[in-house]
Short mmCIF file of C-alpha atoms in Angstrom, two decimals:
data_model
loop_
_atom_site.label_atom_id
_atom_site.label_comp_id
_atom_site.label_asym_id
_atom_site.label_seq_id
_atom_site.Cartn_x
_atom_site.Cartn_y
_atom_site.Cartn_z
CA UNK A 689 0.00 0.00 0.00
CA UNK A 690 2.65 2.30 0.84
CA UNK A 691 5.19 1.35 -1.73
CA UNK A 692 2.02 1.97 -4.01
CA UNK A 693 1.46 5.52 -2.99
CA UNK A 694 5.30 6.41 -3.11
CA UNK A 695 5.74 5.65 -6.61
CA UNK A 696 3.58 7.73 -7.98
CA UNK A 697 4.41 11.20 -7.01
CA UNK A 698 8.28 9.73 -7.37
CA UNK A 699 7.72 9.28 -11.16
CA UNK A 700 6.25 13.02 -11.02
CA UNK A 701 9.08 13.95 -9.53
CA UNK A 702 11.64 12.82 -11.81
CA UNK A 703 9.90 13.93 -14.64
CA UNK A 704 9.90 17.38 -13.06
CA UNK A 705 13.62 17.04 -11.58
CA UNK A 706 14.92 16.05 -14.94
CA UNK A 707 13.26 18.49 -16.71
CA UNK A 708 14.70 21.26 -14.84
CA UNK A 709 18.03 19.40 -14.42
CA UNK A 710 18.18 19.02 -18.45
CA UNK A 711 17.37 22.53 -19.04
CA UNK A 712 20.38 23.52 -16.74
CA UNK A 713 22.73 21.47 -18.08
CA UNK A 714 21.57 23.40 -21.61
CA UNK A 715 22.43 27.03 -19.76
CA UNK A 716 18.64 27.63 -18.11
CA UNK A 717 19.93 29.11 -15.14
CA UNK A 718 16.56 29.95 -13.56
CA UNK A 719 15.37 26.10 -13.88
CA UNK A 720 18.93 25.10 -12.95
CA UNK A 721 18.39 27.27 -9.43
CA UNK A 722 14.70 25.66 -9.30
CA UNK A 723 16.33 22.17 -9.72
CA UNK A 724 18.63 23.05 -6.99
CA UNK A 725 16.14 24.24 -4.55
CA UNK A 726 14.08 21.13 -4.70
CA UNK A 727 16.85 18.91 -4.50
CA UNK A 728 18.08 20.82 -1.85
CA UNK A 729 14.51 20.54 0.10
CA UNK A 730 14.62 16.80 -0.19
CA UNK A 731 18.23 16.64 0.92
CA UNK A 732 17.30 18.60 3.90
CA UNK A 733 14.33 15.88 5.00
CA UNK A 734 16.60 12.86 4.20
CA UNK A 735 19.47 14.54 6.32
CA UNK A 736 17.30 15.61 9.19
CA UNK A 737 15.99 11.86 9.12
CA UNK A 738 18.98 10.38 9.05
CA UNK A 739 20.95 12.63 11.73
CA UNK A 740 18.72 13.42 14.54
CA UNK A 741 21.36 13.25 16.69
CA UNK A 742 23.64 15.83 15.25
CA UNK A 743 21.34 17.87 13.49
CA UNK A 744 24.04 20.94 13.17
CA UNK A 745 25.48 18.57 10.52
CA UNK A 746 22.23 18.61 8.12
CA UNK A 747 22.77 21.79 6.55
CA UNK A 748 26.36 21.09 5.82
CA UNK A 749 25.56 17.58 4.07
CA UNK A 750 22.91 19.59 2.28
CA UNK A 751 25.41 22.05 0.77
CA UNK A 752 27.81 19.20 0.13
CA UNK A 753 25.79 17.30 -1.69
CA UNK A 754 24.59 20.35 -4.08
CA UNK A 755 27.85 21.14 -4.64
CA UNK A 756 28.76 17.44 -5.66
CA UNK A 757 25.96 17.30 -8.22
CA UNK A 758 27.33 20.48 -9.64
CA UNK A 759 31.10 19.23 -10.10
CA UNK A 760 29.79 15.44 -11.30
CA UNK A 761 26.96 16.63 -12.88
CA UNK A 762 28.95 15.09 -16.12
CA UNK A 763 28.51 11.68 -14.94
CA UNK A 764 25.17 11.45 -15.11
CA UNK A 765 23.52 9.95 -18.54
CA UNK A 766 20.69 11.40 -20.05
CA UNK A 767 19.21 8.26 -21.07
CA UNK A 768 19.18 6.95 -17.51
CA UNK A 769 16.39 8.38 -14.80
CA UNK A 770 17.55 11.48 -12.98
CA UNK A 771 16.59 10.51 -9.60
CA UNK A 772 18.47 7.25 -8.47
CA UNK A 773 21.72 9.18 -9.71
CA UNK A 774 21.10 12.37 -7.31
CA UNK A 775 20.19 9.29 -4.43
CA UNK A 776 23.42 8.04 -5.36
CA UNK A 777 26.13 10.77 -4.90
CA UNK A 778 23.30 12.34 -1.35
CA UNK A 779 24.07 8.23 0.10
CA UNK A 780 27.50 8.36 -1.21
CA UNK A 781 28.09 11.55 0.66
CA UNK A 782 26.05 10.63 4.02
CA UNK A 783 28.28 7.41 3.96
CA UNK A 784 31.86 9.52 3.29
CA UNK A 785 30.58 11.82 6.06
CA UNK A 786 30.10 8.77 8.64
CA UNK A 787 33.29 6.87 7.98
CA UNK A 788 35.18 10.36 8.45
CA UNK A 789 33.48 11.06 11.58
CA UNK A 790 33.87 7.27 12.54
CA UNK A 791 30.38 7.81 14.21
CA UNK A 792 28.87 5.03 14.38
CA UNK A 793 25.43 5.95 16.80
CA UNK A 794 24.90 8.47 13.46
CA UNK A 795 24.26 5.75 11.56
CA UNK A 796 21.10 4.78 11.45
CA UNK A 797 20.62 2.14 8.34
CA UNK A 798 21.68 2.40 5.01
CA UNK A 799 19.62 2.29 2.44
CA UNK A 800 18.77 1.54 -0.95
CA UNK A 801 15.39 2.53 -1.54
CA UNK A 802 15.71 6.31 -2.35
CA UNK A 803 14.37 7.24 1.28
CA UNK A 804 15.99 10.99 -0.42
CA UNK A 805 12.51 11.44 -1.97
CA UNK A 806 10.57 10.91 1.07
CA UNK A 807 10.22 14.30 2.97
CA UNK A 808 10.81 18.48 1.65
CA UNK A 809 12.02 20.70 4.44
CA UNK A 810 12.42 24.00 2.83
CA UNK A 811 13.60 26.06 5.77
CA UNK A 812 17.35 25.92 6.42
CA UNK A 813 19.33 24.97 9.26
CA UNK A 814 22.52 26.31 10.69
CA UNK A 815 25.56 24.57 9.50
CA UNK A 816 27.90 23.94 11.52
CA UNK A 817 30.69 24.20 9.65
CA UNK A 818 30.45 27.91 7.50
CA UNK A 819 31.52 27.37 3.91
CA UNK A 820 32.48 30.89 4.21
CA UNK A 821 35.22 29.69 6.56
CA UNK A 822 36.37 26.96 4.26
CA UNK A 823 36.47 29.33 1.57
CA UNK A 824 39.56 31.60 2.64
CA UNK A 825 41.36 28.79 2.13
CA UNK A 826 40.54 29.06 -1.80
CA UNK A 827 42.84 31.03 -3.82
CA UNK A 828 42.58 35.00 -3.79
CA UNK A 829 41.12 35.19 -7.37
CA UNK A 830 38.45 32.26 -6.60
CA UNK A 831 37.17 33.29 -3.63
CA UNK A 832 36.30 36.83 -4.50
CA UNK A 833 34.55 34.99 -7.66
CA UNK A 834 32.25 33.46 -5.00
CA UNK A 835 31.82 35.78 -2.80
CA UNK A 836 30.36 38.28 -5.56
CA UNK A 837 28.54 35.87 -7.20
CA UNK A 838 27.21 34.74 -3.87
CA UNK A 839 25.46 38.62 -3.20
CA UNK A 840 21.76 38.14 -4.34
CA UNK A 841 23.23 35.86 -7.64
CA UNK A 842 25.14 38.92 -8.51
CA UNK A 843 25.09 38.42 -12.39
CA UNK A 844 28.91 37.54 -13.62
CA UNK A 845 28.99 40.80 -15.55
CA UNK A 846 28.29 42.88 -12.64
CA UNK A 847 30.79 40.44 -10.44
CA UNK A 848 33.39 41.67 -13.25
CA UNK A 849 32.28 45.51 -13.13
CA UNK A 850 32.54 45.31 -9.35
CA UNK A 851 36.32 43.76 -8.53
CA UNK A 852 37.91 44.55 -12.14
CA UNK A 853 38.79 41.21 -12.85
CA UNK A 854 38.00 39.86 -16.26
CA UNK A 855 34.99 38.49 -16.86
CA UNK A 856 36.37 34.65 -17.76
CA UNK A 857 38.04 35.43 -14.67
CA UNK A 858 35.10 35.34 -12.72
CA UNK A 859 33.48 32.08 -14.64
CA UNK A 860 36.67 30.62 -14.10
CA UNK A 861 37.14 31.50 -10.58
CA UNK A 862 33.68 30.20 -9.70
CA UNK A 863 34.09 26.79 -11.61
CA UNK A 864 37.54 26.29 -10.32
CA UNK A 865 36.92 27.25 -6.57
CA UNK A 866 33.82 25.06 -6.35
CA UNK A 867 36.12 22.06 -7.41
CA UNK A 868 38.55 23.27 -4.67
CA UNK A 869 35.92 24.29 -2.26
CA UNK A 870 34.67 20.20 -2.72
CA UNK A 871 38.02 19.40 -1.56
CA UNK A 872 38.29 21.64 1.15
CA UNK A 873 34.68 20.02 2.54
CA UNK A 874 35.87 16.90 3.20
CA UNK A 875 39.20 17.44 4.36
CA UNK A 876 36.94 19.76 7.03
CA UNK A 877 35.29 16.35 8.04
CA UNK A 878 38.34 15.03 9.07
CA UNK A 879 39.74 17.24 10.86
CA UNK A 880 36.54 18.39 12.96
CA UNK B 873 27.17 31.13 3.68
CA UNK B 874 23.74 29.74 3.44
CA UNK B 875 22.15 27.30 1.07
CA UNK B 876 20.13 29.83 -0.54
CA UNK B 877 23.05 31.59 -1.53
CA UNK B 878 25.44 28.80 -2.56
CA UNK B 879 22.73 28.04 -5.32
CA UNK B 880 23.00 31.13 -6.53
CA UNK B 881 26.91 30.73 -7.04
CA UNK B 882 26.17 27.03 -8.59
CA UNK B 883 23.75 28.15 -10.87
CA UNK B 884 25.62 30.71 -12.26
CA UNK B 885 28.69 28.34 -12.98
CA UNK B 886 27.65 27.45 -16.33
CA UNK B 887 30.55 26.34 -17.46
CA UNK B 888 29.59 23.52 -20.02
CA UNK B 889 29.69 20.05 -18.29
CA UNK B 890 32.13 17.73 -19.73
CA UNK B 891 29.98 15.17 -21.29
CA UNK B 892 31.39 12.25 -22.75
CA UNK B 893 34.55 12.43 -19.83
CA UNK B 894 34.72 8.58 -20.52
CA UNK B 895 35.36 8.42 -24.57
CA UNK B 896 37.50 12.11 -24.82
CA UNK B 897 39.42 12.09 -21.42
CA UNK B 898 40.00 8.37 -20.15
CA UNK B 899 39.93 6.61 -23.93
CA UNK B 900 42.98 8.60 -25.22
CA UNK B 901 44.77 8.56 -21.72
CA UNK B 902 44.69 4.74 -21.11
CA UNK B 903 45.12 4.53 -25.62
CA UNK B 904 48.25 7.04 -25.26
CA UNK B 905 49.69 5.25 -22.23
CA UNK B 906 49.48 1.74 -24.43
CA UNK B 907 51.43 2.86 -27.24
CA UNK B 908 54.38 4.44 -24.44
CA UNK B 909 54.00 0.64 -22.95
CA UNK B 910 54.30 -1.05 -26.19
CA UNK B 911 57.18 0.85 -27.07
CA UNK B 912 58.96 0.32 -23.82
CA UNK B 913 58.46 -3.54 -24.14
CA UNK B 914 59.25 -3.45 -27.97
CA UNK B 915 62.93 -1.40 -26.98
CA UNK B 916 63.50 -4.04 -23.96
CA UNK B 917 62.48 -7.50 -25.39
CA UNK B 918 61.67 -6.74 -29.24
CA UNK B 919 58.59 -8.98 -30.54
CA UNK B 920 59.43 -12.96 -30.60
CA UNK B 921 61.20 -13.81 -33.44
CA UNK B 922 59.13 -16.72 -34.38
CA UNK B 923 55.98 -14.99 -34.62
CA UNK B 924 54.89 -16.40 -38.11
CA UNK B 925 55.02 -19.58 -37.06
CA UNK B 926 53.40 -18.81 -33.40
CA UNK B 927 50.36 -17.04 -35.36
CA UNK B 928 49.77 -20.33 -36.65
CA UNK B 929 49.04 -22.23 -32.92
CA UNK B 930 45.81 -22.21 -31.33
CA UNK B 931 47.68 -21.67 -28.03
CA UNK B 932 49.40 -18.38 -29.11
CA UNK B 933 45.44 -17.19 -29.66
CA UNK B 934 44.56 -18.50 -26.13
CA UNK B 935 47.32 -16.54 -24.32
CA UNK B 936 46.75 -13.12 -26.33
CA UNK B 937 42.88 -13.99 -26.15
CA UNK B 938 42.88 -14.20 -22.35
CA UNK B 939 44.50 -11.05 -22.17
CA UNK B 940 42.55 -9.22 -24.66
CA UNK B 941 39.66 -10.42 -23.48
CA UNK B 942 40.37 -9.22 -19.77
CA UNK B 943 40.71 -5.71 -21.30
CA UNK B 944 37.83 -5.47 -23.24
CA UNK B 945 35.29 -6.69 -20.20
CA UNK B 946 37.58 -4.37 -17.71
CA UNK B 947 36.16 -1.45 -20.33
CA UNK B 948 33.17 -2.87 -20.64
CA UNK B 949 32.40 -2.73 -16.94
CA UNK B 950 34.47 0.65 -16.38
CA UNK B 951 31.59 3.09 -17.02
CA UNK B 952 29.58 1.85 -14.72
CA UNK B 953 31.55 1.56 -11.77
CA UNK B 954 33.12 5.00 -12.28
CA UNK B 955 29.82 6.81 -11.97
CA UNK B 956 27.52 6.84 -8.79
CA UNK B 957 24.44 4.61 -9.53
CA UNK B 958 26.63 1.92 -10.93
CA UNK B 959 23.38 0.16 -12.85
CA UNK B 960 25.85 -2.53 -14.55
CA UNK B 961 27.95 -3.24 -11.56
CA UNK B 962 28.07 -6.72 -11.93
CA UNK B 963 29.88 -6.84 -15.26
CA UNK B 964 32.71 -6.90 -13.16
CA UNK B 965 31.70 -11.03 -12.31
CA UNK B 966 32.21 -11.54 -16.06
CA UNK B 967 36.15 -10.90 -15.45
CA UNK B 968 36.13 -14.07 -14.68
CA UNK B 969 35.34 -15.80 -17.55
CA UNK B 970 38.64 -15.53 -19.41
CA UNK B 971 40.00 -17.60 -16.28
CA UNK B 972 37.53 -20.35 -16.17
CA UNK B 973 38.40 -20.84 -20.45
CA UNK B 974 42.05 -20.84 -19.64
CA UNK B 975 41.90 -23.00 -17.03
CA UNK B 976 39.38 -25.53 -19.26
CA UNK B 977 41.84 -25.31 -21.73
CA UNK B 978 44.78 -26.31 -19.12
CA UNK B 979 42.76 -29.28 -18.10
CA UNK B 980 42.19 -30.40 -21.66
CA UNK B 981 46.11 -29.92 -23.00
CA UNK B 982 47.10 -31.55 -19.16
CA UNK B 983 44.84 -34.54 -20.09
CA UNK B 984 46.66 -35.18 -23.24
CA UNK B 985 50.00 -34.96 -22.21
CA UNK B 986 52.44 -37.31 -19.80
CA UNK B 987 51.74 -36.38 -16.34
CA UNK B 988 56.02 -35.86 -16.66
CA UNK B 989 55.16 -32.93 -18.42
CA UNK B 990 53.42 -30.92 -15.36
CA UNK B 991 56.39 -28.63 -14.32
CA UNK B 992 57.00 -27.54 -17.85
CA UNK B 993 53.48 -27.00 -18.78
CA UNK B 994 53.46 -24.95 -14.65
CA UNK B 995 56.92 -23.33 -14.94
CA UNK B 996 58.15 -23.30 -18.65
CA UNK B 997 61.12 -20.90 -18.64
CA UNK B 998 60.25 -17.43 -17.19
CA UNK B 999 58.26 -17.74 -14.66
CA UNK B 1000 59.95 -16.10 -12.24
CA UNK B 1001 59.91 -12.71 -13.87
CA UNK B 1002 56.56 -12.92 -15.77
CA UNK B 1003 53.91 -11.62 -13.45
CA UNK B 1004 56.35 -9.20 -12.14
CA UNK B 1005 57.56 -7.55 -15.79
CA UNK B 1006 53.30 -7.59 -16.38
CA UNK B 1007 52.79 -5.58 -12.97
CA UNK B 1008 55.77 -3.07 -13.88
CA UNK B 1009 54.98 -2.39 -17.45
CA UNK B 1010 51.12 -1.80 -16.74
CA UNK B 1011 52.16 0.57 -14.01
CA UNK B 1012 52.04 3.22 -16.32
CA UNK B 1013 48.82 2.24 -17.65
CA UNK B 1014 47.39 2.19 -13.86
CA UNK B 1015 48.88 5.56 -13.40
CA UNK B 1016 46.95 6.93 -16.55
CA UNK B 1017 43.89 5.51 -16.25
CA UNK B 1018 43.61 6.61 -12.17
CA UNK B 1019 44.23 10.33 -13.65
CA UNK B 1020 41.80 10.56 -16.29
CA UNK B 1021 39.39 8.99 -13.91
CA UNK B 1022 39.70 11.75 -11.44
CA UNK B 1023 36.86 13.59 -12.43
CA UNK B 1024 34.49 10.28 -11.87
CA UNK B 1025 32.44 9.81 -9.41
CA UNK B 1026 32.18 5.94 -8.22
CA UNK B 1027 30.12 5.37 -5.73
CA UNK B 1028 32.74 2.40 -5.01
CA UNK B 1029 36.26 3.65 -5.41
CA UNK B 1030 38.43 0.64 -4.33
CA UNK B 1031 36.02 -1.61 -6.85
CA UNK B 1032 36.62 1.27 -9.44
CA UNK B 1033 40.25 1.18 -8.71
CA UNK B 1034 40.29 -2.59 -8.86
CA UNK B 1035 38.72 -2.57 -12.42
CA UNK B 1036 41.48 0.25 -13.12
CA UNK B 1037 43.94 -2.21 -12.43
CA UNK B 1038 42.50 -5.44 -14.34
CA UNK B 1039 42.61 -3.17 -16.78
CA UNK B 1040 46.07 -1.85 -17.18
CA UNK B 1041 47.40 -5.22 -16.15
CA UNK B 1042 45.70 -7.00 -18.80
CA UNK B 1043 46.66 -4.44 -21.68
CA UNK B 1044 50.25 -5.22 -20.43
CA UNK B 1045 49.83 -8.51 -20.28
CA UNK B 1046 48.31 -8.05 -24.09
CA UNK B 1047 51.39 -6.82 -24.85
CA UNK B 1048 54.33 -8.38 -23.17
CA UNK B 1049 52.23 -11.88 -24.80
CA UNK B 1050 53.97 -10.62 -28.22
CA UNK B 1051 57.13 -10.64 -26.73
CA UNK B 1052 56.83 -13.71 -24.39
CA UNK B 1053 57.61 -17.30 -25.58
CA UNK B 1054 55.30 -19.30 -23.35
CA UNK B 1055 52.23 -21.04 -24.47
CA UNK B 1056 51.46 -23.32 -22.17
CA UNK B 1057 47.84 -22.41 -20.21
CA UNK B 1058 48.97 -23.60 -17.01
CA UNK B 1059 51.22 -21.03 -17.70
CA UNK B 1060 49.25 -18.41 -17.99
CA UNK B 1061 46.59 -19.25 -16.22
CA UNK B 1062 48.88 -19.07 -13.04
CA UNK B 1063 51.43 -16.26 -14.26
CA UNK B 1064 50.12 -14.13 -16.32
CA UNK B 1065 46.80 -14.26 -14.10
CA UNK B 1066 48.78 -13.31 -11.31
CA UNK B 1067 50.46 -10.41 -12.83
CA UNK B 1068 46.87 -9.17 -13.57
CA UNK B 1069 45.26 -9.87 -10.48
CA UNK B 1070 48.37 -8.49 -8.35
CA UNK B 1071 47.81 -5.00 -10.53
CA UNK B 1072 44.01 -5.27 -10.15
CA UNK B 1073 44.71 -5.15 -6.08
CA UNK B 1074 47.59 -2.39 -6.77
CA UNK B 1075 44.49 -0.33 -8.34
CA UNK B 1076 42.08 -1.36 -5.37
CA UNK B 1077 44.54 0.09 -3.14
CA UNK B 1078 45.23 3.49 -4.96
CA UNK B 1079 41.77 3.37 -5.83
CA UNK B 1080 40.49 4.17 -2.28
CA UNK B 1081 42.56 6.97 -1.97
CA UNK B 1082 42.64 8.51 -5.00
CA UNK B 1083 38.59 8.18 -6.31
CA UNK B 1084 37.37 9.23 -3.57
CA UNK B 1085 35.24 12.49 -3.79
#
């Protein structure tokens, strides 16, 4: 009965997901940002779920994950449903996040029946650890690319207008420190 | 910074994705790092000198067959594992099926001949240095192919790594077989499998450190 009622608004949902996610990957950014909010609500619920005992963690595993769709978003195949990949790289990333912490009373059970597409929570948490901390680690050039594309999706020309720098600087800057700023993430799990 | 604002930064990093990673970036790395392999084994040993008549033996085709055919399923299962659903995963079982036909054949070619024969058939001439001059002349291979897989995503990295490895091994195996005068299937069933297998684990182990994402 259950399993009945779940797969029904999960085939609506990948049809929606995918559309968005397609349209990104084709330069939409205003479906690319919708994709990314309603991934980012469902990350939120599977987080919370899966964490209630460290709950200052959710929000951090939520921006990890978005920014790991972004850098891989290469690997996934158009021909192949949308919404097992994105359950892939969230369970990938909860499981990464466990073995670093060596936490084991986090853990609650793994899974593989996208439980990711259970619950939205659209307000954020706190995170516990600030990627704006992480970031002065980036390179000068990248992380004023982020941090003026950051201000209310400052548009890339007005990023360029603003610190002088180039505007392939700026595109670069943000695609190279989001690579770095991956990096930088987990390295932060293992040392906190 | 908060969520809201980091997918403002993503979506404004439009930088086109790199489709087809697997075809332009890890084809021509592990293709490139062949042709330096082939070359080094072609300087050291030079291709056997009785090749026309060796073309001419079913067992020449068994040995560069097992090899080959290691390769092509490593490939063939590569994709998947280097991604994070992993829908084919268990193309990596089929590896084994160039081991169970050499080890047939061994059984059939051990049947015909004088039980005398064993250590020959087991040991012929080199087998001291085969598996090891396979492991060190796919290393560059491994190296390669660990590289251009950098920017993959596997959801299992030591498996990914491992598949890495059967890979390069059994290109180097492919070719070191021109160069190698054994034709026994004990042979290389034992030796050559070895050498494969003991780069397959190499990869495992680099695998886990360097996949991960």
């Amino acid at each position: 009965m259950v399993s009945k009622q779940s797969t029904e608004p999960r085939s609506k949902l990948e049809e929606e997901l995918s559309n968005l996610f397609l349209l990104g990957m084709k330069g939409e950014k205003q479906e690319y940002k919708h994709f990314l909010n309603v991934l980012s609500k469902y990350l939120r619920g599977y987080f919370y779920k899966k964490m209630q005992s460290a709950p200052d963690f959710v929000e951090d595993l939520v921006q990890e994950v978005l920014i790991a769709v972004h850098n891989k978003r290469h690997t996934y195949e158009p021909q192949e449903p949308l919404t097992p990949w994105l359950h892939a790289i969230a369970k990938y990333k909860y499981v990464d996040f466990l073995r670093a912490k060596k936490n084991e009373h986090l853990n609650d059970s793994l899974d593989d029946s996208q439980e990711l597409w259970v619950e939205e929570i659209p307000q954020a948490f706190e995170s516990h650890t600030d990627l704006t901390l992480l970031m002065s680690d980036l390179p000068e050039s990248h992380r004023v690319a982020i941090e003026l594309t950051k201000i209310n999706g400052l548009s890339v020309k007005d990023a360029a207008q603003m610190s002088g720098l180039s505007e392939s600087a700026i595109k670069v800057g943000v695609h190279r420190g989001l690579k770095k700023l991956a990096t930088l993430i987990r390295k932060s799990h293992e040392n906190t | 910074m908060k969520t809201h604002d980091l997918i403002d930064v993503l979506s404004l990093d439009d930088t086109p994705a790199n489709v087809q990673w697997m075809q332009r970036r890890v084809g021509p790395a592990v293709l490139l790092a062949a042709l330096l392999c082939l070359l080094i084994a072609e300087t050291l040993w030079s291709v056997r000198s009785d090749m026309q008549e060796a073309v001419l033996l079913a067992a020449f085709w068994f040995k560069l067959g097992f090899a080959v055919s290691l390769a092509l399923i490593a490939a063939w299962a590569l994709p998947s594992a280097a991604r994070p659903v992993g829908l084919h995963i268990q193309r990596v079982w089929y590896l084994l099926l160039p081991v169970v036909v050499i080890w047939v054949r061994a059984v059939g070619v051990l049947l015909d001949a004088p039980a005398a024969d064993l250590p020959t058939l087991v040991y012929g001439q080199t087998w001291q240095k085969c598996s090891l001059l396979i492991v060190a002349l796919a290393l560059p291979l491994l190296v390669a192919s660990l590289w251009a897989c950098k920017e993959a995503a596997p959801s299992k990295p030591r498996l990914t790594g491992f598949v890495l490895g059967v890979l390069s091994g059994a290109i180097a195996a492919s070719i070191y077989s021109l160069h190698c005068v054994e034709m026994s299937a004990f042979f290389i069933g034992i030796w050559y499998a070895l050498g494969i297998l003991v780069t397959g684990l190499l990869g495992l182990f680099l695998g886990g450190r360097v996949l991960r994402w």
